[in-house]
XYZ file of C-alpha atoms in Angstrom:
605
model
C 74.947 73.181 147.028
C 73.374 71.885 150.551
C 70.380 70.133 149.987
C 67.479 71.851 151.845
C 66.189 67.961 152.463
C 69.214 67.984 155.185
C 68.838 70.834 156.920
C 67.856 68.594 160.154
C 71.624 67.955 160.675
C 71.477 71.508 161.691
C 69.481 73.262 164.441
C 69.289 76.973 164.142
C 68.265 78.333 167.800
C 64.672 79.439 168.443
C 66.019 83.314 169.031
C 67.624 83.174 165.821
C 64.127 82.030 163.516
C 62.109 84.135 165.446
C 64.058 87.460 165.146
C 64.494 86.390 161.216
C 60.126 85.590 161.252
C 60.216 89.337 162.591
C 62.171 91.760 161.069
C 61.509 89.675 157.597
C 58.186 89.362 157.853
C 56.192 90.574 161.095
C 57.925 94.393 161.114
C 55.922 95.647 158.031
C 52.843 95.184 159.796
C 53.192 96.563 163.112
C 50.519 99.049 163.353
C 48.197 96.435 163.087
C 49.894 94.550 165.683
C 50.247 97.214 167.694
C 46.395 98.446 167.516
C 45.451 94.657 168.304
C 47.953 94.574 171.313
C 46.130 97.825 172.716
C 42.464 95.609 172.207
C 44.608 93.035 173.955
C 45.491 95.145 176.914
C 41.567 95.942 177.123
C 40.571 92.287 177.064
C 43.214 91.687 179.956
C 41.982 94.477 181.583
C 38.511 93.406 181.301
C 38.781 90.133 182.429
C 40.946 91.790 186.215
C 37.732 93.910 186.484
C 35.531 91.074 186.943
C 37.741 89.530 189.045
C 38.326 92.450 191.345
C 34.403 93.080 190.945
C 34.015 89.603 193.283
C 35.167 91.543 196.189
C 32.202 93.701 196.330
C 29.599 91.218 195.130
C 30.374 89.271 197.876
C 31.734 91.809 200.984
C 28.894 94.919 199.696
C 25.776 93.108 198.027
C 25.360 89.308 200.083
C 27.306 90.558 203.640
C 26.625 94.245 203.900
C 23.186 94.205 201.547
C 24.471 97.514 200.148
C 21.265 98.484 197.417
C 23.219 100.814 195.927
C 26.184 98.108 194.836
C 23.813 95.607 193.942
C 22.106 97.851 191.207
C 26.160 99.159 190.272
C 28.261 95.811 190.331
C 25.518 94.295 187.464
C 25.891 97.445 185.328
C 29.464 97.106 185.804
C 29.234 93.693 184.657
C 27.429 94.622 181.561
C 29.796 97.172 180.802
C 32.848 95.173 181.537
C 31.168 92.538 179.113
C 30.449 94.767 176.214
C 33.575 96.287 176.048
C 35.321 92.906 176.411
C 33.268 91.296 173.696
C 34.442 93.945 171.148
C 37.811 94.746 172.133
C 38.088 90.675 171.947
C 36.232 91.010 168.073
C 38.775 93.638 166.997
C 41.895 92.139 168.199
C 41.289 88.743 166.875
C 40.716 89.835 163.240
C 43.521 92.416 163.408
C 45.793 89.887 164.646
C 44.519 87.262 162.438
C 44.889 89.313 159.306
C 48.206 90.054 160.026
C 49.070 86.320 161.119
C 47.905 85.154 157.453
C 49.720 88.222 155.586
C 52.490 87.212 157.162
C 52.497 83.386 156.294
C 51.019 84.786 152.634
C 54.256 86.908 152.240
C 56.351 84.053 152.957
C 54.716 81.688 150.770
C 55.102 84.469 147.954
C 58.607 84.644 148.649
C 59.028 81.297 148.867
C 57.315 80.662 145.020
C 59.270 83.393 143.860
C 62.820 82.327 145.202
C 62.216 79.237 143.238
C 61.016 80.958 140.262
C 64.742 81.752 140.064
C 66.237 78.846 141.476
C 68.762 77.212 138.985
C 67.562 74.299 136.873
C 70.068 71.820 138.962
C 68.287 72.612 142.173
C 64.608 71.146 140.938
C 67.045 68.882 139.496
C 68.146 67.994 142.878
C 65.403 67.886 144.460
C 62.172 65.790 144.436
C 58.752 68.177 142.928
C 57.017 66.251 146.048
C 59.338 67.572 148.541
C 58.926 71.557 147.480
C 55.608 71.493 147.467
C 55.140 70.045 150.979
C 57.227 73.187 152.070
C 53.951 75.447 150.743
C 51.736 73.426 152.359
C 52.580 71.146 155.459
C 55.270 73.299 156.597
C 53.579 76.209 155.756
C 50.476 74.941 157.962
C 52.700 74.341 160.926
C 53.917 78.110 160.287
C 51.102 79.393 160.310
C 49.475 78.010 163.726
C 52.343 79.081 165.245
C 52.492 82.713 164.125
C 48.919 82.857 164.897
C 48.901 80.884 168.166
C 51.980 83.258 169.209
C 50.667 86.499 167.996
C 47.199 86.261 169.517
C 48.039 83.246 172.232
C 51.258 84.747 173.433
C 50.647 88.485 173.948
C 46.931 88.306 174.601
C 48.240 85.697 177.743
C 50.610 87.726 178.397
C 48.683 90.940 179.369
C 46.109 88.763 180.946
C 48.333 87.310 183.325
C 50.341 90.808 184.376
C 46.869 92.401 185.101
C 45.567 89.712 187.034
C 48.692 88.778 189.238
C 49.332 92.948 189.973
C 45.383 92.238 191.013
C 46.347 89.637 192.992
C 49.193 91.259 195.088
C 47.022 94.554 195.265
C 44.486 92.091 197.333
C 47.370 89.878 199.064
C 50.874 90.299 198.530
C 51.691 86.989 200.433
C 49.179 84.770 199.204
C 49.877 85.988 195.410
C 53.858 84.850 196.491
C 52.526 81.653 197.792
C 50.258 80.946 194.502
C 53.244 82.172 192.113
C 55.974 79.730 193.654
C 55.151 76.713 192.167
C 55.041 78.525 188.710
C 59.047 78.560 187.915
C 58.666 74.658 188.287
C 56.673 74.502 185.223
C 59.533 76.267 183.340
C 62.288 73.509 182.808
C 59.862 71.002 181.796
C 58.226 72.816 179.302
C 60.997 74.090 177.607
C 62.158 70.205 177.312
C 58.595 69.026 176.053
C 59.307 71.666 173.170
C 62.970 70.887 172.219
C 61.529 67.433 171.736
C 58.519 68.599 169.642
C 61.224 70.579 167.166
C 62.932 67.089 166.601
C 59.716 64.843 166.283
C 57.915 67.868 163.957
C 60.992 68.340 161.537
C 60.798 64.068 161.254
C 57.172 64.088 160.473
C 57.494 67.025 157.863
C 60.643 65.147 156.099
C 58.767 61.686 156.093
C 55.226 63.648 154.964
C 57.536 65.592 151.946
C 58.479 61.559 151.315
C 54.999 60.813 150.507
C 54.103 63.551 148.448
C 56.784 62.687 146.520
C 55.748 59.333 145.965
C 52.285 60.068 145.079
C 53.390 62.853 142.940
C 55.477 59.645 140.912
C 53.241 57.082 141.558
C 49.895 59.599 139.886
C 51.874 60.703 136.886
C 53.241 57.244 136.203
C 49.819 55.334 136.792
C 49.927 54.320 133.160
C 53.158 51.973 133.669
C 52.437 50.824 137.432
C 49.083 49.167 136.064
C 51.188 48.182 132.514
C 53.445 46.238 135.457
C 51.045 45.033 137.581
C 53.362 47.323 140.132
C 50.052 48.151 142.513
C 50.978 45.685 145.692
C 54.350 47.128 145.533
C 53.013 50.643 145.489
C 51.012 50.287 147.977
C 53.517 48.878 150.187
C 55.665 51.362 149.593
C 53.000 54.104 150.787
C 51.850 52.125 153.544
C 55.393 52.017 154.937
C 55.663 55.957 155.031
C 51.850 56.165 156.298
C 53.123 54.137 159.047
C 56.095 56.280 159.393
C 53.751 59.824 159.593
C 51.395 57.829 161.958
C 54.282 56.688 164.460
C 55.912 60.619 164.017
C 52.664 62.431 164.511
C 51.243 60.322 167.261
C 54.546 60.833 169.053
C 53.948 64.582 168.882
C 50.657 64.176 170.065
C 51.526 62.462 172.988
C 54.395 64.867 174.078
C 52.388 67.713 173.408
C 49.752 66.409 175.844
C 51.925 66.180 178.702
C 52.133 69.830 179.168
C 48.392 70.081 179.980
C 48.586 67.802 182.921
C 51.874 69.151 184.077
C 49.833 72.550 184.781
C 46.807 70.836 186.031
C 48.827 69.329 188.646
C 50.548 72.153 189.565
C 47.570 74.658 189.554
C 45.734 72.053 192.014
C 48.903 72.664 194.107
C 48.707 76.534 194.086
C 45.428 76.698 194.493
C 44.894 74.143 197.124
C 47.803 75.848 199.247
C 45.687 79.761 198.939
C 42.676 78.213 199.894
C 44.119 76.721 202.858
C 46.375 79.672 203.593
C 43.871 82.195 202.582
C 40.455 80.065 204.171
C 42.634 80.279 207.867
C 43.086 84.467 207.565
C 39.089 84.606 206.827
C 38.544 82.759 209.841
C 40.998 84.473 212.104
C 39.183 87.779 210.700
C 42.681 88.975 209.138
C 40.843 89.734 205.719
C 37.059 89.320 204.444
C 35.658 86.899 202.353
C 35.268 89.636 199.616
C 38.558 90.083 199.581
C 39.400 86.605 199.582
C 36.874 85.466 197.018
C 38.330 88.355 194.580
C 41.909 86.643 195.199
C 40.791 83.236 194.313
C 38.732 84.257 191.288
C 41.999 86.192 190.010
C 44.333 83.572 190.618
C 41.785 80.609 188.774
C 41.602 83.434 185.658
C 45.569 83.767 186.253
C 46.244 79.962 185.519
C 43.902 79.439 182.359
C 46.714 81.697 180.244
C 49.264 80.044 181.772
C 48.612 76.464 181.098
C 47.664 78.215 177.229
C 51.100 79.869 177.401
C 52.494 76.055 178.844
C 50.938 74.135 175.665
C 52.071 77.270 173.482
C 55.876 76.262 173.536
C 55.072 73.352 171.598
C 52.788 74.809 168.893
C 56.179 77.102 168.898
C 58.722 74.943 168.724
C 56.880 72.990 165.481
C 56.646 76.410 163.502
C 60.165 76.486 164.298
C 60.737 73.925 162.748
C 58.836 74.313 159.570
C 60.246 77.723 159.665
C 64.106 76.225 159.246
C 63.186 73.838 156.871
C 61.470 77.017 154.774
C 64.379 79.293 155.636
C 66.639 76.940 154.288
C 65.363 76.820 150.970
C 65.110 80.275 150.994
C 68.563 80.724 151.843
C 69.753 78.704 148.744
C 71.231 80.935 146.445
C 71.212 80.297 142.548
C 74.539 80.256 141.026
C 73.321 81.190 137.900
C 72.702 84.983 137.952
C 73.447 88.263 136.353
C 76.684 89.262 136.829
C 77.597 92.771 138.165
C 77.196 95.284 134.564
C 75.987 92.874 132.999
C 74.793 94.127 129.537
C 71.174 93.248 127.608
C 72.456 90.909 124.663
C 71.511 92.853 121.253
C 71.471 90.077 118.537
C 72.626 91.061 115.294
C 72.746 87.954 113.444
C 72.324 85.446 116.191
C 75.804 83.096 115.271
C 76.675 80.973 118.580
C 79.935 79.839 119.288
C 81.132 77.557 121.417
C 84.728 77.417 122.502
C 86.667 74.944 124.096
C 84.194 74.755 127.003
C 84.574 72.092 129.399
C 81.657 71.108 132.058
C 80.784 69.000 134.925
C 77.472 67.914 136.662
C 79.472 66.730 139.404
C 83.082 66.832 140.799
C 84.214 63.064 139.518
C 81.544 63.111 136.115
C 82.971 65.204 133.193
C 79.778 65.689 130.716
C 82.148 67.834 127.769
C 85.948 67.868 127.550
C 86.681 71.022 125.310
C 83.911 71.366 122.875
C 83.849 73.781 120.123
C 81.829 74.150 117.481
C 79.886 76.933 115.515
C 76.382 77.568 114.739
C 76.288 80.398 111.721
C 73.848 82.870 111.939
C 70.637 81.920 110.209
C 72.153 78.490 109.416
C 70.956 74.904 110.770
C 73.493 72.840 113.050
C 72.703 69.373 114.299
C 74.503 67.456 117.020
C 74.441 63.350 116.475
C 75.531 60.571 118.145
C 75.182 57.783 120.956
C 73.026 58.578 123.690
C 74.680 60.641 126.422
C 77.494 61.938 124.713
C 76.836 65.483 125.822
C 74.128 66.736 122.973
C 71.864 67.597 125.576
C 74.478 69.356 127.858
C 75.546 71.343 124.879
C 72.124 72.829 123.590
C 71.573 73.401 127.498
C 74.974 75.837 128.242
C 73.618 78.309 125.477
C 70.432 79.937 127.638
C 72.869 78.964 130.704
C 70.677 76.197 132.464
C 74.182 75.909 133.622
C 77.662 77.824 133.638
C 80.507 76.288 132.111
C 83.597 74.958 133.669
C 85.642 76.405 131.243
C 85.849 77.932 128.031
C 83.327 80.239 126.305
C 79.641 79.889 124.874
C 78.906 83.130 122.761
C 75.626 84.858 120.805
C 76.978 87.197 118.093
C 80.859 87.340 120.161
C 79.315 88.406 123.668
C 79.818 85.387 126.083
C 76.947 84.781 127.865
C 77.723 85.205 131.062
C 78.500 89.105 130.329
C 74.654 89.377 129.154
C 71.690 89.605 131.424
C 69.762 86.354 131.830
C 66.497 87.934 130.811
C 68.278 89.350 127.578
C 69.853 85.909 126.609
C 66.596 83.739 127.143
C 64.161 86.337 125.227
C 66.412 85.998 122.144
C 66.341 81.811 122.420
C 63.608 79.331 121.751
C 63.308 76.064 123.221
C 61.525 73.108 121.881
C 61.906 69.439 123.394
C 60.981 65.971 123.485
C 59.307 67.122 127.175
C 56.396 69.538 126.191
C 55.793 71.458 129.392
C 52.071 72.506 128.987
C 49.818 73.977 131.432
C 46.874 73.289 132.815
C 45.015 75.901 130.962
C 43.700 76.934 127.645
C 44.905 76.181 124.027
C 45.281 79.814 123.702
C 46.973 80.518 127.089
C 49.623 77.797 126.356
C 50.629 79.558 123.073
C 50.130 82.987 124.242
C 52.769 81.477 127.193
C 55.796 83.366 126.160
C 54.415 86.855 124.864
C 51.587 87.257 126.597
C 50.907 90.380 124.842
C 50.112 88.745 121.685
C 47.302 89.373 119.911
C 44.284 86.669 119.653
C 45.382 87.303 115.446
C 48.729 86.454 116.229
C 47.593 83.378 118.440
C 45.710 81.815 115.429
C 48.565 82.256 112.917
C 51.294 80.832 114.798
C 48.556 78.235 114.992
C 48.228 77.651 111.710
C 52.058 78.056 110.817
C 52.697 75.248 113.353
C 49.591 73.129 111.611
C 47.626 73.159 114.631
C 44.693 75.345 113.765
C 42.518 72.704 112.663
C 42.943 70.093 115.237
C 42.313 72.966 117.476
C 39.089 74.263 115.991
C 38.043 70.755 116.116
C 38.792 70.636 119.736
C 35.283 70.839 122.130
C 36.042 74.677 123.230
C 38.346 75.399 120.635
C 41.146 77.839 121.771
C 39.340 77.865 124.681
C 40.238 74.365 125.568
C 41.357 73.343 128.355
C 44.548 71.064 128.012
C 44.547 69.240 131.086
C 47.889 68.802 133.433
C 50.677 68.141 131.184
C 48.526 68.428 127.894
C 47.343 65.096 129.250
C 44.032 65.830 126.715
C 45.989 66.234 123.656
C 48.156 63.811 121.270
C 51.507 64.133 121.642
C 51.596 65.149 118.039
C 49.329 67.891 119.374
C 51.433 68.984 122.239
C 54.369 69.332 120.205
C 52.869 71.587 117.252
C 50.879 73.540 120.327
C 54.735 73.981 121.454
C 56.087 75.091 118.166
C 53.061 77.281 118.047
C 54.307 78.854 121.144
C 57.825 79.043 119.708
C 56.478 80.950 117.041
C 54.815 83.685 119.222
C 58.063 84.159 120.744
C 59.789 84.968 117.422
C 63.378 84.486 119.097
C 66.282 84.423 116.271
C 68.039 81.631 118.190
C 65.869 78.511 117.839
C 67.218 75.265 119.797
C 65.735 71.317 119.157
C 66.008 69.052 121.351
C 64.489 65.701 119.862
C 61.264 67.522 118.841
C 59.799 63.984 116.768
C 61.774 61.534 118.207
C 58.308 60.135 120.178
C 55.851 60.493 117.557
C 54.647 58.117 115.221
C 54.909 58.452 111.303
C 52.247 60.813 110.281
C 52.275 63.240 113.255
C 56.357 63.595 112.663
C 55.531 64.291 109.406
C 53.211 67.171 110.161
C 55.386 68.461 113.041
C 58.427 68.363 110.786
C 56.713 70.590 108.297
C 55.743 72.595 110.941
C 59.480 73.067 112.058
C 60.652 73.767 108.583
C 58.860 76.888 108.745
C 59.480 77.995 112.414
C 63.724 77.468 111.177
C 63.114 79.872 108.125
C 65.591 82.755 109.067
C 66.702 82.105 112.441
C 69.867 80.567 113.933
C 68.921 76.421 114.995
C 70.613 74.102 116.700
C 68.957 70.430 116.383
C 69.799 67.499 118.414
C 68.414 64.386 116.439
C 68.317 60.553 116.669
C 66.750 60.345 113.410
C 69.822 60.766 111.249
C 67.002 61.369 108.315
C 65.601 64.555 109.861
C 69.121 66.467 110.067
C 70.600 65.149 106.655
C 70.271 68.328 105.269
C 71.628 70.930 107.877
C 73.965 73.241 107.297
C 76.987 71.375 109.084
C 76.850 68.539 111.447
C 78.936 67.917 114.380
C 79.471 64.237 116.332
C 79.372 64.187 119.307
C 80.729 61.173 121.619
C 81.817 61.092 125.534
C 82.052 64.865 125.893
C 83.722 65.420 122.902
C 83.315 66.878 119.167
C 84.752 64.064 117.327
C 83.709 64.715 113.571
C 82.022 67.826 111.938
C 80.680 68.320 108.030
C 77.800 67.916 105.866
C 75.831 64.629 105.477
C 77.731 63.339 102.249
C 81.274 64.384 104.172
C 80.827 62.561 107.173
C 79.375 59.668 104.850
C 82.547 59.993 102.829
C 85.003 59.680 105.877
C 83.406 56.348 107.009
C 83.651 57.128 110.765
C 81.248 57.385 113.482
C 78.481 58.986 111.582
C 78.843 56.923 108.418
C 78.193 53.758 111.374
C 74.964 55.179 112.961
C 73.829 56.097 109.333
C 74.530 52.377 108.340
C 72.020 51.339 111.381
C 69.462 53.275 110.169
C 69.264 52.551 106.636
C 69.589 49.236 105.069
C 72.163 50.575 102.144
C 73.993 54.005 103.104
C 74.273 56.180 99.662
C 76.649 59.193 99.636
C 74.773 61.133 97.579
C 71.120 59.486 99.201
C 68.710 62.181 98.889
C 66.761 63.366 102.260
C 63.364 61.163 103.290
C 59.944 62.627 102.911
C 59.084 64.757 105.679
C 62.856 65.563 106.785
C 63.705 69.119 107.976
C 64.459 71.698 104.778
C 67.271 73.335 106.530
C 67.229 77.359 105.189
C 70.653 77.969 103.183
C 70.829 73.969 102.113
């Protein structure tokens, strides 16, 4: 899988994002867009009318003193005005609703691509990095949607009504104001191929630092315990610097385009005034005539130096827009297969055969595993850190596909079932609690949220959290804080069995649920546990030898392999790996030793 961090080695052509930006995104709302482009047309037209309205200010009211024009051309002002001013009002918000829908929709997609994304692509990526796609990139986006929708087309219109104005009055002159215009062309289009480099730079290095302070906020704890701070902030300062040098770069180049027309308007215009100003004098035209030329051609140049500095704002949604399109166009590899069936669990046994699996090419993780987890039985996997416990307990609600081999739920291999099937039936509790930043109640309710507020409370108290919670300022109501940041890890963890409990899966799958908690919270989570096991199918990974001593069977695991399988006093009795990490753990290994207080009471033991 491509990381989307690279996709500047690639540059997808302007045509390309902007026919994707349309028929994606822009198409759905085109009666809106095309009611605001009609207001457009009226603004345009509007703003010709007072221009062509100089002619007989000046030729009919101050030459001729016509009374009749100078009590018409005001009125005519007034009405040109009014009409302008709402036609103006209308298109704006039309165009900026649909401008905002658009970048709303994308940002929608965007969350809910990711949503099912596979758990080695936030793996791969930094948390930092994604969410500067829904917001810096997403900015960028959005000022140029807008800027294009209501810049570009509202210009556009502008300019054609004025310049047919202008060649109406004097087809000559409007050739001799208009030939300077293709010379602003090639430049432009440069400035803007340069603003699409320096703009995808500045969003990488600005996806850099959130990162960064993403790692350096959650981990503030050990950068004080470390006295880390001066290297911190060096660190930051040297990608401030970086965004500085980027966007200051972009600020400059997008400057230049201003002058560029400035220069060249002064051109056009000086050459029609001297041009034009000789055929008043000769008597070849009237000053009316020539006044209403000049005001149309000043009008005429204000869109185009917008439409000049528009390339740029272009060119940098562009390249937010590839960055965003390339995540988009990542494709999970975990999915449902085609008739795929919903898994029915009958007794919720899981089997793993001979599976072999990979995180990378070159890094084998398991080397044909197999081992069995008996329906409403307790199975724990031991042994030296990164064996492939982990790996295991994380192939069953496939996190990740095997290489090869099987993993099956009641003899249907899991990659025949559907995804949402397979996950309903499991339950997942970890050393990592994941909770929100939200209520008690909303972080149990998490994985049923149809539960009942009775049901809440006595998964609470099963999990023996009901009274810490009650005790809690708001109760249920409580909120937790980000990562349960309020709440003991003790806490956390029953809040997480609680939530476990809701879910009422037959499958239930540990992964180190005490191994951080001191001596008197294990022991209340651990009771806890023993009664969210009671009848369902568990598979326990455990460092704690003394918490899995009475499970059903236990299975060794060491460098991707299965190496010994049994009951506590069988591996004891064999005197191999288990019977070693036993001796390390207790000061005189027993065969027959009976479990430690507060130890998991396996069901069926």
């Amino acid at each position: 899988m491509r990381s989307v961090l690279d996709e500047g080695s690639t540059h997808t052509g302007s045509l390309v994002l902007a026919r994707r930006l349309f028929k994606g995104y822009v198409r759905p709302y085109m009666g809106r867009l095309a009611l605001s482009m009609v207001l457009m047309a009226v603004v345009a037209l509007a703003t010709a009318a007072n221009a062509w309205l100089m002619q007989p200010v000046l030729d009919d009211v101050f030459l001729n003193r016509n009374q009749t024009m100078l009590v018409l051309v005001p009125v005519a002002l007034l009405v040109i005005a009014a009409v302008k001013g709402f036609a103006d009002y209308g298109q704006a918000v039309l165009i900026n609703k649909v401008g905002l829908k658009v970048i709303a929709d994308i940002q929608a997609e965007m969350f809910a691509h990711l949503m099912r994304a596979d758990l080695a692509f936030f793996h791969g990526h930094a948390t930092g990095a994604l969410i500067s796609r829904f917001t810096n990139d997403v900015n960028l986006l959005r000022a140029a949607v807008s800027n294009a929708l209501l810049g570009m087309v509202k210009d556009s219109f502008t300019i054609v009504f004025l310049v047919a104005l202008m060649f109406y009055r004097d087809w000559l002159l409007a050739s001799i104001a208009f030939v300077v215009f293709p010379l602003t062309i090639l430049p432009v289009l440069r400035l803007g191929r340069r603003m699409r480099h320096v703009s995808s730079s500045t969003l990488t290095e600005i996806g850099h630092f959130a990162t960064l302070l993403s790692q350096t906020f959650q981990g503030a704890r050990h950068v004080k315990a470390y006295g880390m701070e001066s290297y911190e902030e060096r660190r930051a300062g040297g990608l401030i610097d970086a965004i500085f040098r980027l966007t200051y770069k972009s600020a400059r180049v997008r400057s230049l385009a201003r002058p560029m027309m400035e220069i060249l308007t002064a051109l056009a215009v000086s050459a029609v005034i001297f041009y034009g100003g000789r055929q008043v004098i000769l008597g070849h035209t009237t000053p009316g005539t020539f006044f209403s030329f000049i005001t149309a051609l000043l009008l005429a140049y204000q869109p185009l130096k917008s439409l000049g500095s528009l390339n740029s704002y272009l060119e940098e949604g562009f390249a937010a827009a590839q960055r965003i399109f390339a995540m988009l166009d990542v494709e999970p590899e975990i999915r449902d297969k085609p008739g795929a069936k919903a898994l029915r669990v009958t007794g919720g046994e899981v089997r793993v055969e001979d599976v072999v699996f990979s995180y990378a090419p070159d890094a084998t993780a398991l080397n044909g595993v197999s081992l069995l987890v008996p329906a409403g039985r307790t199975a724990a996997l031991v042994g030296p850190s990164g064996g492939g416990k982990s790996t295991i307990l994380n192939l069953i609600p496939r996190f990740y596909d095997v290489g090869g081999g099987r993993v099956l739920v009641d003899g249907m291999d899991v990659r025949d079932v559907t995804l949402s099937s397979l996950r309903a039936a499991i339950a997942l509790v970890s050393q990592e609690i994941s909770l929100f930043d939200d209520t008690v109640r909303a972080n149990i309710a998490y994985g049923r949220w149809s539960c009942s507020e009775e049901e809440i409370v006595e998964a609470a108290k099963r999990a023996a959290a009901h009274d810490f919670i009650m005790a809690l300022p708001q109760g249920y109501d409580t909120m937790v804080g980000e990562h349960g940041i309020k709440l003991s890890g003790g806490q956390r963890q029953r809040l997480a069995i609680a939530r476990a409990m809701i879910k009422n899966a037959p499958i239930l799958l540990l992964d180190e649920a005490t191994s951080a908690l001191d001596t008197e919270s294990e022991r209340q989570v651990q009771a806890a546990l023993a009664e969210l096991m009671k009848g369902r199918t568990t598979l326990v990974i455990a460092h704690r030898l003394s918490t899995v001593m009475t499970a059903d069977v236990i299975y060794v695991v060491e460098a991707g392999r299965v190496t010994e399988s049994g009951t506590h006093a069988e591996l004891l009795a064999r005197r191999g790996t288990y019977a070693r990490l036993h001796a390390l753990q207790f000061a005189e290994p027993e065969p027959g030793r009976p479990p430690e207080r507060g130890q998991i009471q396996a069901t069926g033991s």
